[in-house]
mmCIF file of C-alpha atoms in Angstrom:
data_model
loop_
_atom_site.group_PDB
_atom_site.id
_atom_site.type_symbol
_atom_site.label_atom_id
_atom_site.label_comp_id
_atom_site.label_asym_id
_atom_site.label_seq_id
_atom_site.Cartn_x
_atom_site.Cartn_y
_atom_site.Cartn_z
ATOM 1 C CA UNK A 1447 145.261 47.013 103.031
ATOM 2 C CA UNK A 1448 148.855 46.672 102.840
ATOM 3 C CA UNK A 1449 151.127 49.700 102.156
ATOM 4 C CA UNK A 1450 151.996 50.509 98.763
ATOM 5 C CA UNK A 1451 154.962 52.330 98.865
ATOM 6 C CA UNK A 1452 157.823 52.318 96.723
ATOM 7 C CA UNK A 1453 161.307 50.755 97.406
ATOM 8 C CA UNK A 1454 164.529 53.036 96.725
ATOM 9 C CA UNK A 1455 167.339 51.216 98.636
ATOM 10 C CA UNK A 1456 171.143 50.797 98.528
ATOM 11 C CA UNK A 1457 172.903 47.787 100.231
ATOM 12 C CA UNK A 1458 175.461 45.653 99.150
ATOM 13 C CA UNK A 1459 174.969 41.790 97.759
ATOM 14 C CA UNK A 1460 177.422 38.805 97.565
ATOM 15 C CA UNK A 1461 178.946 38.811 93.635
ATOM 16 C CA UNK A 1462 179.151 35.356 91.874
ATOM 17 C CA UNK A 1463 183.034 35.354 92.611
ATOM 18 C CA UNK A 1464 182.352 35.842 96.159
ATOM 19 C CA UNK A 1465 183.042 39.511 96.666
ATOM 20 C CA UNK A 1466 180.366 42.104 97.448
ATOM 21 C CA UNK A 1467 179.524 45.221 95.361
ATOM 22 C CA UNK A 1468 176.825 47.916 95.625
ATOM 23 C CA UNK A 1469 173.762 47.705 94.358
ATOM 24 C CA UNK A 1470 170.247 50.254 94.129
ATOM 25 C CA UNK A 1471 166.857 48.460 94.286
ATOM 26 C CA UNK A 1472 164.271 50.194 92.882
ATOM 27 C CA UNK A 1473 160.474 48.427 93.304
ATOM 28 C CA UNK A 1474 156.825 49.082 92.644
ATOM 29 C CA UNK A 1475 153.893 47.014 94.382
ATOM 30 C CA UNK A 1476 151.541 45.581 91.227
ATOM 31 C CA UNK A 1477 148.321 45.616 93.286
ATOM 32 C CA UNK A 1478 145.094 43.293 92.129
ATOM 33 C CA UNK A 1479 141.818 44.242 92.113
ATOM 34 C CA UNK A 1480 141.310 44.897 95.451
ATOM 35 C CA UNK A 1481 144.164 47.202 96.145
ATOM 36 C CA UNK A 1482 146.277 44.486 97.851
ATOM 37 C CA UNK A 1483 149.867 43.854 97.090
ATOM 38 C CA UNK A 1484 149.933 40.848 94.368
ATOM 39 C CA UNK A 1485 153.708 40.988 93.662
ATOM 40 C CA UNK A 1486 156.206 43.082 92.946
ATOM 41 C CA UNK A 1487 158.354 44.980 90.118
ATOM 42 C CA UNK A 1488 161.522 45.683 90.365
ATOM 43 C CA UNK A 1489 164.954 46.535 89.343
ATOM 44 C CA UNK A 1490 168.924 45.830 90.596
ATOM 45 C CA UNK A 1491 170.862 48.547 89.720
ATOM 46 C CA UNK A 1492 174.815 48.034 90.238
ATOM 47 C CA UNK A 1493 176.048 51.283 91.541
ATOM 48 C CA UNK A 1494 179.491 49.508 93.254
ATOM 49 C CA UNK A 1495 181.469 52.005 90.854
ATOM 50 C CA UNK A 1496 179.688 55.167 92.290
ATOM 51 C CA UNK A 1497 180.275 53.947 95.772
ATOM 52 C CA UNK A 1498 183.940 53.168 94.864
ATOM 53 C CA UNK A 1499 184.501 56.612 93.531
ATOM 54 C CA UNK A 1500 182.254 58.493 96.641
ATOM 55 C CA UNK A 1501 184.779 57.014 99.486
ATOM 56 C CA UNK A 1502 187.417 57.432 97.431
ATOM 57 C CA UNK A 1503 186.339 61.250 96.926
ATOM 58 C CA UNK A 1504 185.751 61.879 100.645
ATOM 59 C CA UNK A 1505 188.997 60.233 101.415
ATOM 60 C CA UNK A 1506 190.928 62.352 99.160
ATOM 61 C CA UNK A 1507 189.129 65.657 101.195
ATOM 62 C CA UNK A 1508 189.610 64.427 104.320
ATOM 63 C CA UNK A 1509 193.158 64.458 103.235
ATOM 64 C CA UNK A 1510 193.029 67.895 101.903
ATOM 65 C CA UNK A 1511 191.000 69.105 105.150
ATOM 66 C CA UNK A 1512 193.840 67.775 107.216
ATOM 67 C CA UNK A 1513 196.476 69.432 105.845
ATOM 68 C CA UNK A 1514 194.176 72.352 104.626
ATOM 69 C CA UNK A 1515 193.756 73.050 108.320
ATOM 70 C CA UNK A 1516 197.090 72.041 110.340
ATOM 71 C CA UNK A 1517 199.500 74.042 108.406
ATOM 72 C CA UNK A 1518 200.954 77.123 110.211
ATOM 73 C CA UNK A 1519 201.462 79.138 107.467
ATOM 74 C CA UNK A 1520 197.648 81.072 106.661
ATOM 75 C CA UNK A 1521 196.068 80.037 103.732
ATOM 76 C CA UNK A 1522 192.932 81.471 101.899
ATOM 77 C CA UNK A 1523 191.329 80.998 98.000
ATOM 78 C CA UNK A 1524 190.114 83.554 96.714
ATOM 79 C CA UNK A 1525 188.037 84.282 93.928
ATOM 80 C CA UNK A 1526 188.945 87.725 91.774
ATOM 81 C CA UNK A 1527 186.078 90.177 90.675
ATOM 82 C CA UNK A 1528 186.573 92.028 87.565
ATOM 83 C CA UNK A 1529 184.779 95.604 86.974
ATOM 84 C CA UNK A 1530 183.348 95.893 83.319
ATOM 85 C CA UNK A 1531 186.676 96.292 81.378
ATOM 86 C CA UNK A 1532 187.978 93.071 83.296
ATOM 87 C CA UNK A 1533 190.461 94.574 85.596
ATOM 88 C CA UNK A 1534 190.449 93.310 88.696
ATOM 89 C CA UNK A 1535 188.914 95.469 92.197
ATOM 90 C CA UNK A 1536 188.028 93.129 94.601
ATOM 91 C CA UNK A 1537 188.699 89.844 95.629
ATOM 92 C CA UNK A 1538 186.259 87.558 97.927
ATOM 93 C CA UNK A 1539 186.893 84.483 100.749
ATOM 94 C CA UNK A 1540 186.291 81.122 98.950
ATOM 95 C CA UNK A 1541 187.798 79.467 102.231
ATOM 96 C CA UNK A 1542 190.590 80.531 104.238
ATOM 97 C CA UNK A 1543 192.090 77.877 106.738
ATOM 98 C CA UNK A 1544 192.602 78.148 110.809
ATOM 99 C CA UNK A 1545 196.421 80.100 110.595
ATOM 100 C CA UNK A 1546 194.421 82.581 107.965
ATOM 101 C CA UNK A 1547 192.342 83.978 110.378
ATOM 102 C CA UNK A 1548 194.452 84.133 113.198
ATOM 103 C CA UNK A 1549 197.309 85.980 111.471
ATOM 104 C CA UNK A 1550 195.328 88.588 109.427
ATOM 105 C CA UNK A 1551 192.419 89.143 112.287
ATOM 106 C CA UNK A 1552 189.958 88.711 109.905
ATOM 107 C CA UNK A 1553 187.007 87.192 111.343
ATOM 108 C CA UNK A 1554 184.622 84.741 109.144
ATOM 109 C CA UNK A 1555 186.013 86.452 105.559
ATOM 110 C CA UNK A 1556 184.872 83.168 103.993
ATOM 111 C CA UNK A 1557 181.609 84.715 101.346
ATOM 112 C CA UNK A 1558 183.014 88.446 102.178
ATOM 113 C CA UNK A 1559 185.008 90.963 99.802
ATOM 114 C CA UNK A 1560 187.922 92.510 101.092
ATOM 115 C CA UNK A 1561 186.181 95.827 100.104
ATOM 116 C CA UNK A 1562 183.289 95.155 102.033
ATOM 117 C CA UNK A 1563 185.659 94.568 105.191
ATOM 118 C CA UNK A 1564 188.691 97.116 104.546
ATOM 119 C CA UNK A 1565 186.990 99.859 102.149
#
């Protein structure tokens, strides 16, 4: 018997004007009587605008990583906590870059509060 799994893929096809753009195939085997594989059913989904947008996203962080991480000055987001009258007591480490670390002596703050580190 042949297999009769499904088909998920992504790949890229020649366009009518020649260039290429992304694409998702999505198929099903339509088995006979027997179980075997008669033909198939199937779908082209055109997902070139997703793709587009994805390397343009992790271009645009790789960017921001760079200079995230090569400037000398130390650099950290934070997030604010607020007690129940929402004034602030705490702050934690969203991300803090290379400089951060060495100039404070902080050591992995990234997920920590400051209380939790310098009560």
């Amino acid at each position: 018997m042949a297999a009769c799994n499904f088909v998920n893929a992504e790949f890229r096809l020649r366009a009518p004007d020649g260039g290429w753009r992304w694409t998702n195939v999505r198929a099903a085997p339509v088995l006979d009587a027997a179980g075997r594989i008669e033909k198939w059913a199937g779908i082209n989904i055109d997902i070139d605008a997703r793709k587009r947008a994805e390397a343009a996203l992790f271009e645009s962080e790789a960017q921001y990583r760079l200079l995230f991480d090569g400037i000398a000055d130390g650099f950290g987001v934070l997030e604010v906590l607020f007690d129940e009258n929402d004034r602030p007591f705490d702050y934690t480490f969203l991300k803090i870059n290379p400089s951060f670390e060495k100039q404070t002596g902080l050591i992995d703050p990234v997920g920590r509060s400051i209380l939790s580190m310098a009560p």
